[in-house]
Amino acid sequence: MSRIESLAEYLRAQGRRKLDRVESRDDGRNARSALALLDAAAYTESLGDDDPLVDVLVEAGCFGPHGFDDFQPGDQVARLVRSWESGEPWQLLMAIRFALQGSLA
């Protein structure tokens, strides 16, 4: 599995997790979040492994110490993804990139 496929699978799994959540009076928040994450997963699959985001993810250790493991985000990225409710797919990926670049600086 490529790095992009691994990232897309993570986003897809988080979207499915949101679909399975039942909260009274969430006003559709989980559904919106699930759709946004599933959309981001599909968008991510269209990227190449040479996308600059991949370099940031590797440098941040999201693919293990040598950069070849499955995508495992740190707490900062996991929180960002869990809280994502809406927006264009590229906006989520840019938010992840900026969050990681800020933590690497």
PDB file of N, CA and C in Angstrom:
ATOM      1  N   MET A   1       0.858  -1.168   0.000  1.00  0.00           N
ATOM      2  CA  MET A   1       0.000   0.000   0.000  1.00  0.00           C
ATOM      3  C   MET A   1       0.908   1.237   0.000  1.00  0.00           C
ATOM      4  N   SER A   2       0.610   2.170  -0.893  1.00  0.00           N
ATOM      5  CA  SER A   2       1.410   3.392  -0.959  1.00  0.00           C
ATOM      6  C   SER A   2       1.070   4.306   0.213  1.00  0.00           C
ATOM      7  N   ARG A   3       1.882   5.307   0.405  1.00  0.00           N
ATOM      8  CA  ARG A   3       1.635   6.260   1.495  1.00  0.00           C
ATOM      9  C   ARG A   3       0.312   6.989   1.301  1.00  0.00           C
ATOM     10  N   ILE A   4       0.047   7.398   0.063  1.00  0.00           N
ATOM     11  CA  ILE A   4      -1.212   8.099  -0.223  1.00  0.00           C
ATOM     12  C   ILE A   4      -2.391   7.178   0.044  1.00  0.00           C
ATOM     13  N   GLU A   5      -2.299   5.932  -0.367  1.00  0.00           N
ATOM     14  CA  GLU A   5      -3.376   4.979  -0.110  1.00  0.00           C
ATOM     15  C   GLU A   5      -3.581   4.775   1.390  1.00  0.00           C
ATOM     16  N   SER A   6      -2.489   4.751   2.119  1.00  0.00           N
ATOM     17  CA  SER A   6      -2.572   4.579   3.568  1.00  0.00           C
ATOM     18  C   SER A   6      -3.246   5.774   4.235  1.00  0.00           C
ATOM     19  N   LEU A   7      -2.893   6.977   3.801  1.00  0.00           N
ATOM     20  CA  LEU A   7      -3.528   8.186   4.326  1.00  0.00           C
ATOM     21  C   LEU A   7      -5.021   8.189   3.976  1.00  0.00           C
ATOM     22  N   ALA A   8      -5.338   7.852   2.730  1.00  0.00           N
ATOM     23  CA  ALA A   8      -6.741   7.813   2.301  1.00  0.00           C
ATOM     24  C   ALA A   8      -7.525   6.786   3.114  1.00  0.00           C
ATOM     25  N   GLU A   9      -6.933   5.647   3.381  1.00  0.00           N
ATOM     26  CA  GLU A   9      -7.610   4.615   4.169  1.00  0.00           C
ATOM     27  C   GLU A   9      -7.865   5.098   5.595  1.00  0.00           C
ATOM     28  N   TYR A  10      -6.921   5.825   6.167  1.00  0.00           N
ATOM     29  CA  TYR A  10      -7.117   6.387   7.507  1.00  0.00           C
ATOM     30  C   TYR A  10      -8.294   7.357   7.510  1.00  0.00           C
ATOM     31  N   LEU A  11      -8.339   8.258   6.528  1.00  0.00           N
ATOM     32  CA  LEU A  11      -9.434   9.226   6.451  1.00  0.00           C
ATOM     33  C   LEU A  11     -10.768   8.522   6.240  1.00  0.00           C
ATOM     34  N   ARG A  12     -10.764   7.495   5.404  1.00  0.00           N
ATOM     35  CA  ARG A  12     -11.983   6.727   5.149  1.00  0.00           C
ATOM     36  C   ARG A  12     -12.463   6.042   6.435  1.00  0.00           C
ATOM     37  N   ALA A  13     -11.549   5.465   7.177  1.00  0.00           N
ATOM     38  CA  ALA A  13     -11.912   4.799   8.433  1.00  0.00           C
ATOM     39  C   ALA A  13     -12.479   5.792   9.441  1.00  0.00           C
ATOM     40  N   GLN A  14     -11.905   6.979   9.485  1.00  0.00           N
ATOM     41  CA  GLN A  14     -12.417   8.003  10.402  1.00  0.00           C
ATOM     42  C   GLN A  14     -13.802   8.471   9.964  1.00  0.00           C
ATOM     43  N   GLY A  15     -14.023   8.553   8.647  1.00  0.00           N
ATOM     44  CA  GLY A  15     -15.353   8.905   8.139  1.00  0.00           C
ATOM     45  C   GLY A  15     -16.390   7.853   8.508  1.00  0.00           C
ATOM     46  N   ARG A  16     -16.015   6.600   8.366  1.00  0.00           N
ATOM     47  CA  ARG A  16     -16.939   5.511   8.744  1.00  0.00           C
ATOM     48  C   ARG A  16     -17.229   5.544  10.242  1.00  0.00           C
ATOM     49  N   ARG A  17     -16.205   5.853  11.021  1.00  0.00           N
ATOM     50  CA  ARG A  17     -16.387   5.945  12.473  1.00  0.00           C
ATOM     51  C   ARG A  17     -17.409   7.023  12.814  1.00  0.00           C
ATOM     52  N   LYS A  18     -17.330   8.151  12.100  1.00  0.00           N
ATOM     53  CA  LYS A  18     -18.299   9.228  12.324  1.00  0.00           C
ATOM     54  C   LYS A  18     -19.709   8.793  11.934  1.00  0.00           C
ATOM     55  N   LEU A  19     -19.818   8.013  10.863  1.00  0.00           N
ATOM     56  CA  LEU A  19     -21.142   7.520  10.452  1.00  0.00           C
ATOM     57  C   LEU A  19     -21.756   6.625  11.515  1.00  0.00           C
ATOM     58  N   ASP A  20     -20.928   5.893  12.217  1.00  0.00           N
ATOM     59  CA  ASP A  20     -21.409   4.964  13.243  1.00  0.00           C
ATOM     60  C   ASP A  20     -21.738   5.639  14.565  1.00  0.00           C
ATOM     61  N   ARG A  21     -21.368   6.893  14.735  1.00  0.00           N
ATOM     62  CA  ARG A  21     -21.613   7.594  16.004  1.00  0.00           C
ATOM     63  C   ARG A  21     -23.069   8.026  16.102  1.00  0.00           C
ATOM     64  N   VAL A  22     -23.620   7.774  17.239  1.00  0.00           N
ATOM     65  CA  VAL A  22     -24.992   8.214  17.505  1.00  0.00           C
ATOM     66  C   VAL A  22     -24.935   9.136  18.711  1.00  0.00           C
ATOM     67  N   GLU A  23     -25.294  10.359  18.483  1.00  0.00           N
ATOM     68  CA  GLU A  23     -25.333  11.339  19.564  1.00  0.00           C
ATOM     69  C   GLU A  23     -26.653  12.077  19.462  1.00  0.00           C
ATOM     70  N   SER A  24     -27.326  12.183  20.568  1.00  0.00           N
ATOM     71  CA  SER A  24     -28.581  12.922  20.526  1.00  0.00           C
ATOM     72  C   SER A  24     -28.286  14.399  20.305  1.00  0.00           C
ATOM     73  N   ARG A  25     -29.084  14.968  19.483  1.00  0.00           N
ATOM     74  CA  ARG A  25     -29.003  16.407  19.184  1.00  0.00           C
ATOM     75  C   ARG A  25     -27.633  16.861  18.669  1.00  0.00           C
ATOM     76  N   ASP A  26     -27.040  16.100  17.793  1.00  0.00           N
ATOM     77  CA  ASP A  26     -25.778  16.561  17.199  1.00  0.00           C
ATOM     78  C   ASP A  26     -26.037  17.450  15.980  1.00  0.00           C
ATOM     79  N   ASP A  27     -27.307  17.618  15.626  1.00  0.00           N
ATOM     80  CA  ASP A  27     -27.723  18.487  14.522  1.00  0.00           C
ATOM     81  C   ASP A  27     -27.029  18.149  13.200  1.00  0.00           C
ATOM     82  N   GLY A  28     -26.725  16.867  13.009  1.00  0.00           N
ATOM     83  CA  GLY A  28     -26.116  16.427  11.757  1.00  0.00           C
ATOM     84  C   GLY A  28     -24.615  16.596  11.686  1.00  0.00           C
ATOM     85  N   ARG A  29     -23.987  16.984  12.781  1.00  0.00           N
ATOM     86  CA  ARG A  29     -22.537  17.229  12.799  1.00  0.00           C
ATOM     87  C   ARG A  29     -21.750  15.988  12.381  1.00  0.00           C
ATOM     88  N   ASN A  30     -22.112  14.815  12.942  1.00  0.00           N
ATOM     89  CA  ASN A  30     -21.382  13.596  12.597  1.00  0.00           C
ATOM     90  C   ASN A  30     -21.561  13.235  11.130  1.00  0.00           C
ATOM     91  N   ALA A  31     -22.741  13.426  10.607  1.00  0.00           N
ATOM     92  CA  ALA A  31     -22.983  13.133   9.194  1.00  0.00           C
ATOM     93  C   ALA A  31     -22.175  14.067   8.298  1.00  0.00           C
ATOM     94  N   ARG A  32     -22.161  15.355   8.618  1.00  0.00           N
ATOM     95  CA  ARG A  32     -21.362  16.311   7.842  1.00  0.00           C
ATOM     96  C   ARG A  32     -19.883  15.958   7.909  1.00  0.00           C
ATOM     97  N   SER A  33     -19.428  15.616   9.093  1.00  0.00           N
ATOM     98  CA  SER A  33     -18.028  15.257   9.274  1.00  0.00           C
ATOM     99  C   SER A  33     -17.692  13.999   8.474  1.00  0.00           C
ATOM    100  N   ALA A  34     -18.572  13.007   8.539  1.00  0.00           N
ATOM    101  CA  ALA A  34     -18.337  11.762   7.803  1.00  0.00           C
ATOM    102  C   ALA A  34     -18.227  12.026   6.306  1.00  0.00           C
ATOM    103  N   LEU A  35     -19.140  12.819   5.776  1.00  0.00           N
ATOM    104  CA  LEU A  35     -19.094  13.132   4.341  1.00  0.00           C
ATOM    105  C   LEU A  35     -17.826  13.892   3.973  1.00  0.00           C
ATOM    106  N   ALA A  36     -17.432  14.841   4.802  1.00  0.00           N
ATOM    107  CA  ALA A  36     -16.216  15.614   4.532  1.00  0.00           C
ATOM    108  C   ALA A  36     -14.984  14.711   4.560  1.00  0.00           C
ATOM    109  N   LEU A  37     -14.928  13.779   5.513  1.00  0.00           N
ATOM    110  CA  LEU A  37     -13.771  12.886   5.610  1.00  0.00           C
ATOM    111  C   LEU A  37     -13.749  11.872   4.464  1.00  0.00           C
ATOM    112  N   LEU A  38     -14.914  11.348   4.092  1.00  0.00           N
ATOM    113  CA  LEU A  38     -14.967  10.416   2.960  1.00  0.00           C
ATOM    114  C   LEU A  38     -14.604  11.123   1.656  1.00  0.00           C
ATOM    115  N   ASP A  39     -15.028  12.360   1.512  1.00  0.00           N
ATOM    116  CA  ASP A  39     -14.661  13.163   0.348  1.00  0.00           C
ATOM    117  C   ASP A  39     -13.153  13.411   0.336  1.00  0.00           C
ATOM    118  N   ALA A  40     -12.589  13.718   1.486  1.00  0.00           N
ATOM    119  CA  ALA A  40     -11.141  13.943   1.585  1.00  0.00           C
ATOM    120  C   ALA A  40     -10.372  12.667   1.250  1.00  0.00           C
ATOM    121  N   ALA A  41     -10.900  11.515   1.649  1.00  0.00           N
ATOM    122  CA  ALA A  41     -10.241  10.246   1.329  1.00  0.00           C
ATOM    123  C   ALA A  41     -10.208  10.032  -0.183  1.00  0.00           C
ATOM    124  N   ALA A  42     -11.328  10.273  -0.839  1.00  0.00           N
ATOM    125  CA  ALA A  42     -11.392  10.111  -2.298  1.00  0.00           C
ATOM    126  C   ALA A  42     -10.441  11.087  -2.992  1.00  0.00           C
ATOM    127  N   TYR A  43     -10.421  12.319  -2.526  1.00  0.00           N
ATOM    128  CA  TYR A  43      -9.523  13.326  -3.092  1.00  0.00           C
ATOM    129  C   TYR A  43      -8.063  12.919  -2.894  1.00  0.00           C
ATOM    130  N   THR A  44      -7.749  12.430  -1.707  1.00  0.00           N
ATOM    131  CA  THR A  44      -6.383  12.034  -1.386  1.00  0.00           C
ATOM    132  C   THR A  44      -5.888  10.958  -2.336  1.00  0.00           C
ATOM    133  N   GLU A  45      -6.762  10.038  -2.696  1.00  0.00           N
ATOM    134  CA  GLU A  45      -6.369   8.961  -3.616  1.00  0.00           C
ATOM    135  C   GLU A  45      -5.973   9.483  -4.991  1.00  0.00           C
ATOM    136  N   SER A  46      -6.395  10.691  -5.333  1.00  0.00           N
ATOM    137  CA  SER A  46      -6.041  11.251  -6.637  1.00  0.00           C
ATOM    138  C   SER A  46      -4.644  11.882  -6.633  1.00  0.00           C
ATOM    139  N   LEU A  47      -4.051  12.012  -5.458  1.00  0.00           N
ATOM    140  CA  LEU A  47      -2.724  12.602  -5.344  1.00  0.00           C
ATOM    141  C   LEU A  47      -1.655  11.555  -5.615  1.00  0.00           C
ATOM    142  N   GLY A  48      -0.486  12.021  -5.976  1.00  0.00           N
ATOM    143  CA  GLY A  48       0.636  11.109  -6.174  1.00  0.00           C
ATOM    144  C   GLY A  48       1.489  11.032  -4.921  1.00  0.00           C
ATOM    145  N   ASP A  49       2.285   9.984  -4.820  1.00  0.00           N
ATOM    146  CA  ASP A  49       3.185   9.855  -3.676  1.00  0.00           C
ATOM    147  C   ASP A  49       4.281  10.920  -3.689  1.00  0.00           C
ATOM    148  N   ASP A  50       4.372  11.677  -4.786  1.00  0.00           N
ATOM    149  CA  ASP A  50       5.348  12.763  -4.855  1.00  0.00           C
ATOM    150  C   ASP A  50       4.745  14.101  -4.417  1.00  0.00           C
ATOM    151  N   ASP A  51       3.503  14.083  -3.940  1.00  0.00           N
ATOM    152  CA  ASP A  51       2.863  15.308  -3.452  1.00  0.00           C
ATOM    153  C   ASP A  51       3.651  15.841  -2.251  1.00  0.00           C
ATOM    154  N   PRO A  52       3.844  17.160  -2.162  1.00  0.00           N
ATOM    155  CA  PRO A  52       4.613  17.738  -1.052  1.00  0.00           C
ATOM    156  C   PRO A  52       4.063  17.385   0.332  1.00  0.00           C
ATOM    157  N   LEU A  53       2.771  17.115   0.434  1.00  0.00           N
ATOM    158  CA  LEU A  53       2.190  16.730   1.719  1.00  0.00           C
ATOM    159  C   LEU A  53       2.840  15.457   2.244  1.00  0.00           C
ATOM    160  N   VAL A  54       3.151  14.533   1.355  1.00  0.00           N
ATOM    161  CA  VAL A  54       3.753  13.264   1.769  1.00  0.00           C
ATOM    162  C   VAL A  54       5.083  13.508   2.468  1.00  0.00           C
ATOM    163  N   ASP A  55       5.895  14.403   1.927  1.00  0.00           N
ATOM    164  CA  ASP A  55       7.186  14.713   2.550  1.00  0.00           C
ATOM    165  C   ASP A  55       7.007  15.235   3.973  1.00  0.00           C
ATOM    166  N   VAL A  56       6.015  16.102   4.167  1.00  0.00           N
ATOM    167  CA  VAL A  56       5.746  16.648   5.502  1.00  0.00           C
ATOM    168  C   VAL A  56       5.315  15.535   6.448  1.00  0.00           C
ATOM    169  N   LEU A  57       4.452  14.636   5.973  1.00  0.00           N
ATOM    170  CA  LEU A  57       3.979  13.527   6.798  1.00  0.00           C
ATOM    171  C   LEU A  57       5.121  12.581   7.171  1.00  0.00           C
ATOM    172  N   VAL A  58       6.007  12.320   6.218  1.00  0.00           N
ATOM    173  CA  VAL A  58       7.154  11.447   6.480  1.00  0.00           C
ATOM    174  C   VAL A  58       8.073  12.107   7.505  1.00  0.00           C
ATOM    175  N   GLU A  59       8.372  13.387   7.288  1.00  0.00           N
ATOM    176  CA  GLU A  59       9.256  14.108   8.200  1.00  0.00           C
ATOM    177  C   GLU A  59       8.692  14.158   9.618  1.00  0.00           C
ATOM    178  N   ALA A  60       7.373  14.216   9.732  1.00  0.00           N
ATOM    179  CA  ALA A  60       6.723  14.264  11.046  1.00  0.00           C
ATOM    180  C   ALA A  60       6.604  12.879  11.680  1.00  0.00           C
ATOM    181  N   GLY A  61       7.017  11.841  10.959  1.00  0.00           N
ATOM    182  CA  GLY A  61       6.973  10.492  11.515  1.00  0.00           C
ATOM    183  C   GLY A  61       5.636   9.801  11.397  1.00  0.00           C
ATOM    184  N   CYS A  62       4.755  10.298  10.542  1.00  0.00           N
ATOM    185  CA  CYS A  62       3.413   9.709  10.396  1.00  0.00           C
ATOM    186  C   CYS A  62       3.430   8.353   9.696  1.00  0.00           C
ATOM    187  N   PHE A  63       4.555   7.991   9.091  1.00  0.00           N
ATOM    188  CA  PHE A  63       4.687   6.694   8.436  1.00  0.00           C
ATOM    189  C   PHE A  63       5.776   5.855   9.113  1.00  0.00           C
ATOM    190  N   GLY A  64       5.945   6.055  10.382  1.00  0.00           N
ATOM    191  CA  GLY A  64       6.941   5.308  11.143  1.00  0.00           C
ATOM    192  C   GLY A  64       8.312   5.943  11.050  1.00  0.00           C
ATOM    193  N   PRO A  65       9.273   5.409  11.788  1.00  0.00           N
ATOM    194  CA  PRO A  65      10.603   6.022  11.876  1.00  0.00           C
ATOM    195  C   PRO A  65      11.380   6.028  10.561  1.00  0.00           C
ATOM    196  N   HIS A  66      11.073   5.090   9.671  1.00  0.00           N
ATOM    197  CA  HIS A  66      11.795   5.032   8.397  1.00  0.00           C
ATOM    198  C   HIS A  66      10.921   5.476   7.218  1.00  0.00           C
ATOM    199  N   GLY A  67       9.662   5.820   7.492  1.00  0.00           N
ATOM    200  CA  GLY A  67       8.776   6.332   6.453  1.00  0.00           C
ATOM    201  C   GLY A  67       8.090   5.294   5.597  1.00  0.00           C
ATOM    202  N   PHE A  68       8.081   4.035   6.040  1.00  0.00           N
ATOM    203  CA  PHE A  68       7.511   2.982   5.203  1.00  0.00           C
ATOM    204  C   PHE A  68       6.353   2.231   5.852  1.00  0.00           C
ATOM    205  N   ASP A  69       5.902   2.655   7.015  1.00  0.00           N
ATOM    206  CA  ASP A  69       4.796   1.989   7.692  1.00  0.00           C
ATOM    207  C   ASP A  69       3.466   2.584   7.233  1.00  0.00           C
ATOM    208  N   ASP A  70       2.364   2.010   7.713  1.00  0.00           N
ATOM    209  CA  ASP A  70       1.047   2.579   7.445  1.00  0.00           C
ATOM    210  C   ASP A  70       0.918   3.921   8.153  1.00  0.00           C
ATOM    211  N   PHE A  71       0.027   4.753   7.659  1.00  0.00           N
ATOM    212  CA  PHE A  71      -0.194   6.074   8.229  1.00  0.00           C
ATOM    213  C   PHE A  71      -0.700   5.972   9.656  1.00  0.00           C
ATOM    214  N   GLN A  72       0.023   6.577  10.570  1.00  0.00           N
ATOM    215  CA  GLN A  72      -0.355   6.655  11.980  1.00  0.00           C
ATOM    216  C   GLN A  72      -0.129   8.090  12.434  1.00  0.00           C
ATOM    217  N   PRO A  73      -1.183   8.879  12.505  1.00  0.00           N
ATOM    218  CA  PRO A  73      -0.988  10.292  12.853  1.00  0.00           C
ATOM    219  C   PRO A  73      -0.659  10.452  14.329  1.00  0.00           C
ATOM    220  N   GLY A  74      -0.008  11.539  14.610  1.00  0.00           N
ATOM    221  CA  GLY A  74       0.198  11.909  15.997  1.00  0.00           C
ATOM    222  C   GLY A  74      -1.089  12.499  16.548  1.00  0.00           C
ATOM    223  N   ASP A  75      -1.049  12.860  17.814  1.00  0.00           N
ATOM    224  CA  ASP A  75      -2.244  13.399  18.471  1.00  0.00           C
ATOM    225  C   ASP A  75      -2.779  14.645  17.781  1.00  0.00           C
ATOM    226  N   GLN A  76      -1.885  15.518  17.349  1.00  0.00           N
ATOM    227  CA  GLN A  76      -2.306  16.781  16.737  1.00  0.00           C
ATOM    228  C   GLN A  76      -3.130  16.536  15.473  1.00  0.00           C
ATOM    229  N   VAL A  77      -2.663  15.660  14.615  1.00  0.00           N
ATOM    230  CA  VAL A  77      -3.382  15.366  13.372  1.00  0.00           C
ATOM    231  C   VAL A  77      -4.663  14.591  13.672  1.00  0.00           C
ATOM    232  N   ALA A  78      -4.595  13.647  14.585  1.00  0.00           N
ATOM    233  CA  ALA A  78      -5.785  12.872  14.936  1.00  0.00           C
ATOM    234  C   ALA A  78      -6.891  13.780  15.470  1.00  0.00           C
ATOM    235  N   ARG A  79      -6.527  14.743  16.309  1.00  0.00           N
ATOM    236  CA  ARG A  79      -7.523  15.689  16.823  1.00  0.00           C
ATOM    237  C   ARG A  79      -8.109  16.529  15.699  1.00  0.00           C
ATOM    238  N   LEU A  80      -7.264  16.979  14.806  1.00  0.00           N
ATOM    239  CA  LEU A  80      -7.722  17.791  13.676  1.00  0.00           C
ATOM    240  C   LEU A  80      -8.719  17.007  12.825  1.00  0.00           C
ATOM    241  N   VAL A  81      -8.397  15.768  12.511  1.00  0.00           N
ATOM    242  CA  VAL A  81      -9.275  14.939  11.689  1.00  0.00           C
ATOM    243  C   VAL A  81     -10.587  14.656  12.427  1.00  0.00           C
ATOM    244  N   ARG A  82     -10.499  14.324  13.707  1.00  0.00           N
ATOM    245  CA  ARG A  82     -11.719  14.039  14.471  1.00  0.00           C
ATOM    246  C   ARG A  82     -12.639  15.246  14.555  1.00  0.00           C
ATOM    247  N   SER A  83     -12.073  16.439  14.556  1.00  0.00           N
ATOM    248  CA  SER A  83     -12.898  17.642  14.705  1.00  0.00           C
ATOM    249  C   SER A  83     -13.347  18.227  13.360  1.00  0.00           C
ATOM    250  N   TRP A  84     -12.865  17.667  12.252  1.00  0.00           N
ATOM    251  CA  TRP A  84     -13.192  18.210  10.926  1.00  0.00           C
ATOM    252  C   TRP A  84     -14.659  17.984  10.625  1.00  0.00           C
ATOM    253  N   GLU A  85     -15.386  19.057  10.354  1.00  0.00           N
ATOM    254  CA  GLU A  85     -16.821  18.939  10.081  1.00  0.00           C
ATOM    255  C   GLU A  85     -17.188  19.229   8.647  1.00  0.00           C
ATOM    256  N   SER A  86     -16.517  20.157   8.037  1.00  0.00           N
ATOM    257  CA  SER A  86     -16.864  20.489   6.666  1.00  0.00           C
ATOM    258  C   SER A  86     -15.712  21.237   6.036  1.00  0.00           C
ATOM    259  N   GLY A  87     -15.792  21.358   4.755  1.00  0.00           N
ATOM    260  CA  GLY A  87     -14.753  22.051   4.013  1.00  0.00           C
ATOM    261  C   GLY A  87     -14.337  21.215   2.819  1.00  0.00           C
ATOM    262  N   GLU A  88     -13.614  21.838   1.957  1.00  0.00           N
ATOM    263  CA  GLU A  88     -13.112  21.144   0.779  1.00  0.00           C
ATOM    264  C   GLU A  88     -12.005  20.178   1.202  1.00  0.00           C
ATOM    265  N   PRO A  89     -11.858  19.075   0.484  1.00  0.00           N
ATOM    266  CA  PRO A  89     -10.829  18.099   0.847  1.00  0.00           C
ATOM    267  C   PRO A  89      -9.432  18.704   0.932  1.00  0.00           C
ATOM    268  N   TRP A  90      -9.096  19.559  -0.007  1.00  0.00           N
ATOM    269  CA  TRP A  90      -7.762  20.152   0.008  1.00  0.00           C
ATOM    270  C   TRP A  90      -7.558  21.013   1.255  1.00  0.00           C
ATOM    271  N   GLN A  91      -8.641  21.569   1.791  1.00  0.00           N
ATOM    272  CA  GLN A  91      -8.514  22.387   2.999  1.00  0.00           C
ATOM    273  C   GLN A  91      -8.098  21.530   4.196  1.00  0.00           C
ATOM    274  N   LEU A  92      -8.648  20.334   4.302  1.00  0.00           N
ATOM    275  CA  LEU A  92      -8.238  19.434   5.383  1.00  0.00           C
ATOM    276  C   LEU A  92      -6.773  19.054   5.219  1.00  0.00           C
ATOM    277  N   LEU A  93      -6.378  18.698   4.012  1.00  0.00           N
ATOM    278  CA  LEU A  93      -4.987  18.301   3.791  1.00  0.00           C
ATOM    279  C   LEU A  93      -4.027  19.458   4.064  1.00  0.00           C
ATOM    280  N   MET A  94      -4.416  20.663   3.682  1.00  0.00           N
ATOM    281  CA  MET A  94      -3.573  21.830   3.971  1.00  0.00           C
ATOM    282  C   MET A  94      -3.518  22.097   5.475  1.00  0.00           C
ATOM    283  N   ALA A  95      -4.630  21.917   6.171  1.00  0.00           N
ATOM    284  CA  ALA A  95      -4.646  22.110   7.621  1.00  0.00           C
ATOM    285  C   ALA A  95      -3.710  21.108   8.292  1.00  0.00           C
ATOM    286  N   ILE A  96      -3.722  19.864   7.814  1.00  0.00           N
ATOM    287  CA  ILE A  96      -2.802  18.853   8.348  1.00  0.00           C
ATOM    288  C   ILE A  96      -1.361  19.272   8.075  1.00  0.00           C
ATOM    289  N   ARG A  97      -1.109  19.692   6.861  1.00  0.00           N
ATOM    290  CA  ARG A  97       0.253  20.101   6.483  1.00  0.00           C
ATOM    291  C   ARG A  97       0.732  21.271   7.336  1.00  0.00           C
ATOM    292  N   PHE A  98      -0.095  22.298   7.469  1.00  0.00           N
ATOM    293  CA  PHE A  98       0.310  23.474   8.260  1.00  0.00           C
ATOM    294  C   PHE A  98       0.502  23.126   9.725  1.00  0.00           C
ATOM    295  N   ALA A  99      -0.350  22.272  10.259  1.00  0.00           N
ATOM    296  CA  ALA A  99      -0.213  21.866  11.665  1.00  0.00           C
ATOM    297  C   ALA A  99       1.114  21.148  11.878  1.00  0.00           C
ATOM    298  N   LEU A 100       1.452  20.265  10.956  1.00  0.00           N
ATOM    299  CA  LEU A 100       2.697  19.518  11.086  1.00  0.00           C
ATOM    300  C   LEU A 100       3.913  20.387  10.842  1.00  0.00           C
ATOM    301  N   GLN A 101       3.834  21.273   9.863  1.00  0.00           N
ATOM    302  CA  GLN A 101       4.963  22.158   9.601  1.00  0.00           C
ATOM    303  C   GLN A 101       5.226  23.067  10.793  1.00  0.00           C
ATOM    304  N   GLY A 102       4.155  23.497  11.451  1.00  0.00           N
ATOM    305  CA  GLY A 102       4.306  24.339  12.640  1.00  0.00           C
ATOM    306  C   GLY A 102       4.962  23.580  13.773  1.00  0.00           C
ATOM    307  N   SER A 103       4.661  22.289  13.891  1.00  0.00           N
ATOM    308  CA  SER A 103       5.239  21.501  14.980  1.00  0.00           C
ATOM    309  C   SER A 103       6.661  21.082  14.679  1.00  0.00           C
ATOM    310  N   LEU A 104       7.050  21.077  13.389  1.00  0.00           N
ATOM    311  CA  LEU A 104       8.403  20.700  13.010  1.00  0.00           C
ATOM    312  C   LEU A 104       9.370  21.873  13.101  1.00  0.00           C
ATOM    313  N   ALA A 105       8.822  23.066  13.057  1.00  0.00           N
ATOM    314  CA  ALA A 105       9.684  24.258  13.047  1.00  0.00           C
ATOM    315  C   ALA A 105      10.349  24.495  14.392  1.00  0.00           C
TER     316      ALA A 105
END
